[in-house]
XYZ file of C-alpha atoms in Angstrom:
559
model
C -5.622 14.328 32.481
C -5.226 12.381 35.689
C -3.408 9.062 35.913
C -6.624 7.072 35.733
C -7.766 9.040 32.687
C -4.542 8.082 30.914
C -5.179 4.432 31.813
C -8.903 4.273 31.239
C -8.533 1.030 29.241
C -5.730 -0.713 31.134
C -7.148 0.201 34.547
C -10.155 -2.002 33.839
C -7.741 -4.905 33.364
C -5.277 -4.364 36.240
C -6.874 -2.220 38.988
C -8.615 -3.622 42.062
C -8.571 -6.736 44.211
C -10.557 -8.737 41.677
C -7.856 -8.132 39.012
C -5.134 -9.922 40.993
C -5.162 -12.881 38.553
C -4.521 -10.498 35.636
C -1.665 -8.839 37.490
C -0.208 -12.228 38.340
C -0.111 -13.170 34.674
C 1.478 -9.839 33.734
C 4.145 -10.125 36.415
C 5.378 -13.239 34.626
C 6.000 -11.207 31.444
C 7.926 -8.486 33.270
C 5.445 -6.127 34.938
C 6.306 -4.609 38.342
C 4.068 -2.883 40.882
C 4.917 0.497 39.347
C 4.075 -0.690 35.840
C 0.446 -1.293 36.778
C 0.104 2.447 37.427
C 1.437 3.464 33.987
C -0.327 3.832 30.627
C 0.089 0.593 28.689
C 1.092 0.881 25.038
C 0.784 -2.081 22.726
C 3.530 -2.306 20.105
C 2.176 -4.268 17.139
C 5.148 -5.824 15.381
C 4.899 -7.370 11.921
C 8.241 -9.132 12.403
C 8.791 -12.440 10.695
C 11.466 -14.232 8.738
C 9.239 -14.840 5.720
C 10.450 -11.681 3.942
C 13.376 -9.229 4.054
C 10.827 -6.409 4.370
C 10.039 -7.486 7.937
C 13.045 -9.457 9.143
C 14.393 -6.559 11.259
C 11.136 -5.254 12.710
C 11.597 -7.118 16.000
C 14.574 -4.817 16.646
C 12.449 -1.741 15.880
C 9.586 -3.003 18.056
C 11.908 -3.573 21.003
C 13.323 -0.059 20.581
C 9.845 1.495 20.471
C 8.737 -0.454 23.570
C 11.946 0.536 25.375
C 11.253 4.176 24.570
C 7.700 3.937 25.901
C 8.895 2.355 29.140
C 11.745 4.858 29.550
C 9.324 7.751 29.064
C 6.786 6.857 31.736
C 4.622 4.201 30.120
C 4.754 0.426 29.803
C 5.487 -0.904 26.319
C 4.187 -4.369 25.444
C 5.240 -5.993 22.159
C 2.939 -8.376 20.309
C 3.039 -9.823 16.819
C 0.828 -10.027 13.795
C 1.408 -11.646 10.403
C 3.007 -10.820 7.066
C 2.649 -12.368 3.613
C 5.434 -11.515 1.178
C 4.155 -10.220 -2.143
C 7.567 -10.586 -3.768
C 7.824 -14.260 -2.819
C 4.213 -15.326 -3.437
C 3.909 -13.298 -6.678
C 2.745 -15.365 -9.644
C 1.573 -18.273 -7.468
C -1.700 -19.249 -5.819
C -0.177 -18.058 -2.552
C -0.540 -14.477 -3.772
C -4.279 -14.828 -3.210
C -3.538 -14.401 0.498
C -1.666 -11.108 0.168
C -4.565 -8.646 0.151
C -6.471 -10.958 2.485
C -3.621 -10.525 4.967
C -4.445 -6.803 5.211
C -7.772 -7.727 6.806
C -6.182 -10.381 9.044
C -3.572 -7.875 10.258
C -6.232 -5.279 11.021
C -8.456 -7.790 12.819
C -5.587 -9.281 14.824
C -4.339 -5.898 16.053
C -7.897 -5.024 17.087
C -8.241 -8.353 18.919
C -5.057 -7.966 20.965
C -5.466 -4.243 21.693
C -9.059 -4.591 22.825
C -8.443 -7.863 24.620
C -5.452 -6.576 26.593
C -6.855 -3.113 27.288
C -3.972 -1.059 25.918
C -4.240 2.702 26.404
C -2.233 3.492 23.296
C -0.812 1.757 20.254
C 2.323 1.779 18.105
C 2.178 -0.218 14.893
C 5.185 -1.100 12.746
C 4.804 -2.238 9.127
C 7.280 -3.307 6.462
C 5.742 -5.266 3.571
C 2.933 -3.827 1.448
C -0.244 -4.934 3.224
C 1.178 -4.462 6.729
C 0.850 -0.702 6.495
C -2.790 -0.248 5.480
C -3.691 -3.122 7.806
C -2.012 -1.306 10.702
C -3.699 2.006 9.886
C -7.110 0.401 9.464
C -6.726 -1.056 12.964
C -5.562 2.273 14.394
C -8.594 4.006 12.896
C -11.015 1.293 13.993
C -9.745 1.072 17.593
C -9.316 4.864 17.856
C -6.850 5.041 20.724
C -3.792 7.322 20.720
C -1.565 5.747 18.087
C 1.613 6.192 16.046
C 2.665 4.264 12.933
C 6.334 3.453 12.283
C 7.517 2.455 8.815
C 10.065 -0.361 8.868
C 12.136 1.441 6.228
C 13.346 0.827 2.711
C 16.015 -1.616 1.591
C 19.451 -0.511 0.424
C 20.098 -0.885 -3.323
C 21.501 -4.112 -4.668
C 24.444 -4.373 -7.049
C 24.177 -1.966 -9.990
C 21.169 -0.301 -8.282
C 19.129 -3.479 -8.621
C 15.961 -4.303 -6.711
C 13.253 -6.966 -6.801
C 11.699 -5.606 -10.013
C 15.107 -6.047 -11.688
C 14.720 -9.778 -11.073
C 11.168 -9.984 -12.398
C 12.169 -8.090 -15.544
C 15.262 -10.295 -15.938
C 12.904 -13.281 -16.244
C 11.319 -11.606 -19.276
C 14.726 -10.752 -20.713
C 15.759 -14.390 -20.244
C 12.666 -15.567 -22.110
C 13.508 -13.161 -24.937
C 17.048 -14.509 -25.087
C 18.743 -11.275 -24.061
C 20.400 -12.866 -21.018
C 21.438 -16.438 -20.245
C 21.045 -18.630 -17.150
C 24.275 -17.387 -15.588
C 23.303 -13.745 -16.006
C 19.837 -14.368 -14.572
C 21.391 -16.096 -11.557
C 23.736 -13.144 -11.033
C 20.798 -10.702 -10.989
C 18.853 -12.980 -8.645
C 21.811 -13.273 -6.263
C 22.618 -9.552 -5.967
C 19.284 -7.697 -6.085
C 18.256 -8.021 -2.410
C 21.173 -7.180 -0.080
C 19.375 -7.284 3.273
C 16.448 -6.000 5.366
C 13.907 -3.459 4.221
C 11.011 -2.928 1.849
C 11.387 -3.039 -1.930
C 13.509 -0.137 -3.074
C 11.513 1.808 -5.669
C 8.356 3.856 -5.245
C 6.430 0.624 -5.070
C 3.510 -0.036 -2.743
C 5.461 -0.145 0.533
C 7.255 3.170 0.037
C 4.106 4.674 -1.471
C 1.962 3.742 1.525
C 4.618 4.847 4.006
C 4.621 8.253 2.307
C 0.821 8.380 2.282
C 0.631 7.558 6.000
C 3.128 10.305 6.796
C 1.012 12.724 4.743
C -2.065 11.572 6.665
C -0.328 12.628 9.877
C -0.165 9.178 11.495
C 3.630 8.795 11.460
C 6.367 11.161 12.548
C 8.056 13.461 10.015
C 10.362 11.526 7.645
C 9.370 8.109 9.031
C 8.609 7.170 5.421
C 12.062 8.155 4.145
C 14.609 6.225 6.176
C 16.547 3.087 5.363
C 15.610 0.003 7.368
C 19.131 -0.382 8.730
C 20.018 3.118 9.884
C 20.411 5.243 12.967
C 17.595 7.438 11.659
C 15.174 4.526 11.811
C 16.180 3.673 15.381
C 15.670 7.326 16.289
C 12.238 7.202 14.652
C 11.288 4.366 17.010
C 12.627 6.266 20.018
C 10.654 9.375 19.082
C 7.514 7.307 18.443
C 7.622 5.936 21.996
C 7.666 9.440 23.401
C 5.106 10.705 20.894
C 2.465 8.107 21.775
C 2.650 9.053 25.444
C 2.172 12.692 24.471
C -0.902 11.661 22.477
C -2.242 9.747 25.500
C -1.574 12.775 27.708
C -3.501 15.058 25.349
C -6.064 12.381 24.339
C -5.317 12.895 20.643
C -6.722 9.942 18.754
C -6.774 8.894 15.087
C -10.281 10.388 14.785
C -8.730 13.777 15.618
C -6.113 13.359 12.891
C -7.959 11.572 10.094
C -10.374 13.666 8.033
C -11.388 14.123 4.429
C -8.730 16.838 4.185
C -5.976 14.597 5.559
C -6.887 11.910 3.023
C -6.763 14.537 0.293
C -3.242 15.336 1.502
C -2.314 11.670 1.211
C -3.715 11.424 -2.324
C -1.804 14.542 -3.352
C 1.494 13.164 -2.036
C 0.907 9.748 -3.663
C 0.412 11.437 -7.027
C 3.390 13.780 -6.640
C 5.707 10.840 -5.872
C 4.368 8.709 -8.736
C 3.047 6.115 -6.320
C 1.446 2.699 -6.695
C -2.092 1.987 -7.926
C -2.538 0.017 -4.704
C -2.729 3.354 -2.905
C -6.177 3.856 -4.423
C -7.433 0.588 -2.976
C -5.777 1.069 0.414
C -6.629 4.728 0.993
C -10.301 4.032 0.291
C -10.167 1.096 2.747
C -8.347 3.148 5.389
C -10.875 5.974 5.055
C -13.670 3.427 5.396
C -12.221 2.226 8.718
C -12.177 5.845 9.888
C -15.799 6.393 8.826
C -14.763 8.807 6.055
C -16.154 8.580 2.531
C -13.425 8.449 -0.108
C -14.202 7.485 -3.710
C -12.478 6.912 -7.016
C -13.702 10.312 -8.141
C -11.687 11.992 -5.373
C -8.543 10.692 -7.093
C -9.696 12.155 -10.404
C -10.542 15.521 -8.847
C -7.215 15.842 -7.027
C -5.256 14.304 -9.890
C -6.401 17.014 -12.295
C -4.441 19.656 -10.363
C -1.525 17.610 -8.992
C 1.561 16.909 -11.096
C 3.929 13.966 -10.824
C 7.197 15.473 -9.590
C 9.290 12.456 -8.531
C 11.418 10.722 -11.152
C 11.433 7.385 -9.337
C 11.170 3.727 -10.186
C 9.357 1.801 -11.574
C 8.658 4.138 -14.516
C 11.342 6.640 -13.491
C 15.048 6.584 -12.715
C 15.723 6.755 -8.986
C 15.364 4.520 -5.930
C 13.890 5.485 -2.549
C 17.339 5.404 -0.964
C 18.426 8.148 -3.365
C 15.394 10.249 -2.450
C 16.330 9.756 1.209
C 19.815 11.155 0.519
C 18.365 14.505 -0.588
C 15.870 14.855 2.268
C 13.012 12.384 1.772
C 9.464 13.594 1.176
C 9.395 16.432 3.712
C 10.807 19.035 1.272
C 8.356 17.769 -1.360
C 5.466 18.216 1.052
C 6.719 21.730 1.788
C 6.694 22.452 -1.964
C 3.131 21.154 -2.236
C 2.026 23.134 0.816
C 3.558 26.359 -0.491
C 1.771 25.763 -3.808
C -1.565 25.455 -1.990
C -1.935 21.750 -2.774
C -1.934 20.501 0.846
C -4.168 21.340 3.800
C -1.710 22.696 6.343
C -4.201 22.823 9.213
C -4.492 19.036 9.588
C -3.381 17.697 12.991
C -0.604 15.084 13.145
C 0.877 12.670 15.694
C 3.430 15.285 16.716
C 0.529 17.148 18.320
C 1.172 19.914 15.788
C -0.378 20.680 12.425
C 1.148 19.633 9.128
C 2.105 23.248 8.397
C 3.829 23.559 11.782
C 5.786 20.366 11.133
C 6.944 21.685 7.742
C 7.713 25.253 8.832
C 11.490 24.786 9.153
C 12.001 22.144 6.456
C 14.837 23.066 4.100
C 14.459 22.772 0.311
C 16.149 20.090 -1.772
C 19.732 20.692 -2.925
C 19.842 22.836 -6.053
C 21.709 20.238 -8.109
C 19.307 17.311 -7.574
C 16.960 16.066 -10.315
C 14.988 13.408 -8.416
C 12.174 15.817 -7.541
C 11.284 18.063 -10.454
C 10.092 21.680 -10.151
C 6.450 22.519 -10.885
C 7.399 24.085 -14.219
C 9.102 20.876 -15.397
C 7.098 17.942 -13.962
C 7.427 14.317 -14.911
C 3.736 14.564 -15.831
C 1.494 17.617 -15.579
C -1.310 15.680 -13.909
C -1.843 12.363 -12.171
C -0.444 9.095 -13.442
C -3.274 7.351 -11.566
C -6.144 7.555 -14.025
C -9.646 6.445 -13.095
C -11.402 4.994 -16.147
C -15.069 4.322 -16.785
C -16.885 2.751 -19.715
C -18.865 -0.267 -20.818
C -16.017 -2.560 -19.752
C -15.747 -0.951 -16.296
C -19.027 0.745 -15.364
C -17.947 0.699 -11.696
C -14.540 2.131 -12.517
C -11.003 0.911 -13.103
C -7.571 2.209 -12.106
C -4.852 2.760 -14.691
C -1.215 3.600 -14.075
C -0.204 5.659 -17.090
C 3.039 7.608 -16.891
C 2.656 8.985 -20.402
C 5.882 7.315 -21.537
C 3.816 4.569 -23.159
C 1.379 7.081 -24.676
C -2.056 8.163 -23.507
C -4.291 6.070 -25.778
C -4.185 2.433 -26.832
C -6.505 0.504 -29.122
C -5.867 -3.177 -29.636
C -7.176 -6.698 -29.994
C -8.094 -8.675 -26.900
C -6.373 -11.893 -25.950
C -8.337 -13.315 -23.039
C -7.005 -15.447 -20.175
C -8.846 -16.684 -17.115
C -5.794 -16.697 -14.845
C -2.489 -14.925 -14.389
C -0.565 -18.158 -14.988
C -2.064 -18.664 -18.452
C -1.367 -15.074 -19.431
C 2.234 -15.262 -18.235
C 2.814 -18.432 -20.220
C 1.516 -16.714 -23.354
C 3.781 -13.715 -22.821
C 6.875 -15.832 -22.257
C 6.257 -18.225 -25.172
C 5.806 -15.410 -27.690
C 2.032 -15.683 -28.178
C 1.591 -12.005 -27.307
C 2.356 -9.634 -30.162
C 2.306 -5.895 -30.825
C -1.202 -4.464 -30.661
C -2.560 -7.046 -28.236
C -4.647 -6.147 -25.197
C -4.044 -8.892 -22.640
C -7.207 -9.495 -20.593
C -6.732 -11.372 -17.307
C -10.033 -12.036 -15.542
C -11.347 -13.903 -12.507
C -8.554 -12.331 -10.430
C -10.698 -9.816 -8.493
C -11.414 -9.791 -4.743
C -14.144 -12.433 -5.144
C -12.838 -14.237 -8.219
C -9.279 -14.774 -7.003
C -10.292 -14.823 -4.280
C -7.871 -12.193 -3.089
C -7.113 -9.909 -6.060
C -3.615 -11.059 -6.977
C -1.000 -8.607 -8.263
C 0.143 -8.969 -11.861
C 3.834 -8.124 -11.446
C 5.013 -11.282 -13.185
C 3.076 -10.581 -16.422
C 3.837 -6.850 -16.489
C 7.523 -7.435 -15.782
C 7.641 -10.118 -18.480
C 6.096 -7.640 -20.924
C 8.785 -5.080 -20.100
C 11.531 -7.710 -20.221
C 10.329 -8.824 -23.655
C 10.538 -5.233 -24.887
C 6.765 -4.879 -25.416
C 6.086 -2.127 -22.852
C 4.905 0.398 -25.450
C 3.286 -2.134 -27.767
C 0.756 -4.057 -25.656
C -1.736 -3.224 -22.909
C -2.946 -5.323 -19.989
C -6.403 -5.176 -18.380
C -7.457 -7.109 -15.288
C -9.931 -7.206 -12.432
C -6.908 -8.055 -10.306
C -4.387 -5.440 -9.297
C -0.782 -4.468 -9.880
C 2.335 -4.395 -7.790
C 3.794 -0.965 -7.220
C 6.642 -2.297 -9.347
C 4.408 -2.676 -12.403
C 4.648 -0.206 -15.236
C 3.513 -0.067 -18.826
C 0.036 0.470 -20.266
C -1.816 -1.319 -17.488
C -5.394 -1.123 -16.171
C -6.529 -2.936 -13.036
C -9.302 -2.979 -10.427
C -11.918 -3.380 -13.176
C -15.372 -3.315 -11.561
C -17.726 -5.050 -11.437
C -15.280 -7.930 -11.565
C -15.762 -10.913 -13.858
C -16.586 -13.352 -11.037
C -19.763 -11.425 -10.171
C -20.881 -11.165 -13.800
C -19.143 -7.930 -14.767
C -18.615 -7.168 -18.465
C -15.050 -8.490 -18.341
C -16.520 -11.998 -18.068
C -17.915 -11.726 -21.606
C -14.960 -10.349 -23.532
C -13.716 -12.708 -26.241
C -10.346 -13.030 -27.923
C -10.415 -10.857 -31.026
C -12.626 -8.111 -29.568
C -11.390 -4.532 -29.872
C -10.702 -2.545 -26.713
C -9.707 1.120 -26.402
C -8.038 2.681 -23.355
C -8.126 6.478 -23.474
C -6.373 8.141 -20.543
C -7.160 11.656 -21.732
C -10.916 11.021 -21.939
C -10.692 8.649 -18.939
C -12.558 5.943 -20.829
C -12.180 2.203 -21.342
C -14.364 1.044 -24.219
C -15.156 -2.458 -25.383
C -16.210 -2.314 -29.036
C -19.260 -4.539 -28.888
C -22.965 -3.864 -29.310
C -24.895 -3.917 -26.043
C -27.281 -6.540 -27.385
C -24.477 -9.026 -27.893
C -24.143 -9.361 -24.132
C -27.656 -10.652 -23.508
C -27.413 -14.224 -24.868
C -23.992 -14.777 -23.300
C -25.121 -13.477 -19.948
C -27.876 -16.088 -19.792
C -25.391 -18.945 -20.298
C -22.653 -17.601 -18.035
C -21.891 -19.238 -14.709
C -19.659 -17.903 -11.973
C -16.451 -19.870 -11.452
C -16.274 -22.120 -8.430
C -14.813 -20.518 -5.331
C -13.341 -22.104 -2.184
C -15.918 -23.735 0.070
C -14.119 -23.341 3.391
C -11.235 -21.592 5.070
C -9.961 -18.040 4.946
C -10.424 -17.472 1.221
C -14.026 -18.660 1.375
C -14.807 -16.290 4.245
C -13.077 -13.462 2.406
C -14.970 -14.030 -0.855
C -18.274 -14.092 1.049
C -17.672 -10.737 2.746
C -15.359 -8.642 0.556
C -16.619 -5.483 -1.122
C -15.840 -4.263 -4.626
C -12.328 -3.027 -5.380
C -13.855 0.396 -6.055
C -14.979 0.387 -2.408
C -11.562 -0.639 -1.098
C -12.083 -4.444 -1.014
C -12.979 -4.271 2.679
C -14.622 -7.014 4.722
C -16.194 -4.983 7.517
C -18.844 -3.204 5.459
C -21.053 -1.001 7.614
C -24.848 -1.233 7.367
C -26.597 1.512 5.399
């Protein structure tokens, strides 16, 4: 490629006599005469001080931009937003979390297209940053590399944010007092980085690496580490190589690469949010991915990682034994990954993994295939008269594979949490939380507070929870989310009554509401949708968002 070919977007902005005003503006932010001749790379930073997940990303963004500029390009840092799930959890503010994924994607598109960048580096830390970044990369389709901000170091006694949520439940049960709760609260989060278990952030970082959009082991590095700084340095050089070779996300993303991502998510015991986000990311790339793809791949893919929330180990401990690269090599050698998929290294996945060394013989974080944590996927797609459009369950098997119980129905997360904490929930109950879907929330809040309270109260094996909302990657127990159609659009969940019997059967992949079909007809005629916001971001989101089974996207393409 010639110089102009490498700058086919930025040259429109800065070349020629008529672009003197643009160059004048850019000189003020540090451009020189030579810089106007170089490929421009936008570095989308999700830095902010609203969450420890992102508080260090300005340092990573500066390092990536420095690397671009030192390697023959011109790096330009710009910012987008972050909403902290861990802070907003259990409040009305959590309605903005999933919405922020769309805002992040749209804002990166706006700046990249508006400024005419030739390439793009995106850096994400908190949960929705990562899919939002990838959706933008796929939509814009310019040479791009994703950098994961990195995981947090463990707190005292291997604590993390979920330790605090579960301590609230233990406090309500009377197992710990105010002083002990304060001690957990004060020591769980020691500094920068994303939440420390295989929650949504670490899950999505691993999935993006499996997709081929980040450099090898970007997903398995601590936020504050030399390895993470090196990742940023390598990303700066890698994006210029992609520009040189004109390798774009559309050359990397394919149905096979998404199948690789699903396989890795299952093997690591990842978050249910991965289902929602991978479908949305595929949508942005123009690739059809459905709930049934998770079932198909899940039938042949075991859970191999014994990691939190349902397992034992933290991400930092997985990093110590080599991260996910040796796991991916295991999966590739077993024929469970497509090795011919292109990646941002300019090489295939198989080429990247060729020299990866196996895990140490004495480790037990990643199990062998003949002794898995679970023989098939923990992400179970359920259908039935309560979820004709599908639902997503996270069932590790530790809580059993089938649950039949009596519904206790709540129309908000807050009401359900109150009932759990005050002792109203008993063994055999199926907690139903409705009107928390993409439209009904609006925003599809995560139910970490209720699920953590259930675990803290010692009811993890004795109750189930069903919702048209979703779950944090830190949730575990017998939980079913993403119920579609959601209650706010007249889905069956809107008509469940306290006292009804509900069965969740992971083996048959069914969720059954024990009620005659005819019973629904009178109630449906009287039912009215709950009021939704009339203006602002949530109103726009509710008007445009698709079903959770379709990724809860807002840029639906015409048929």
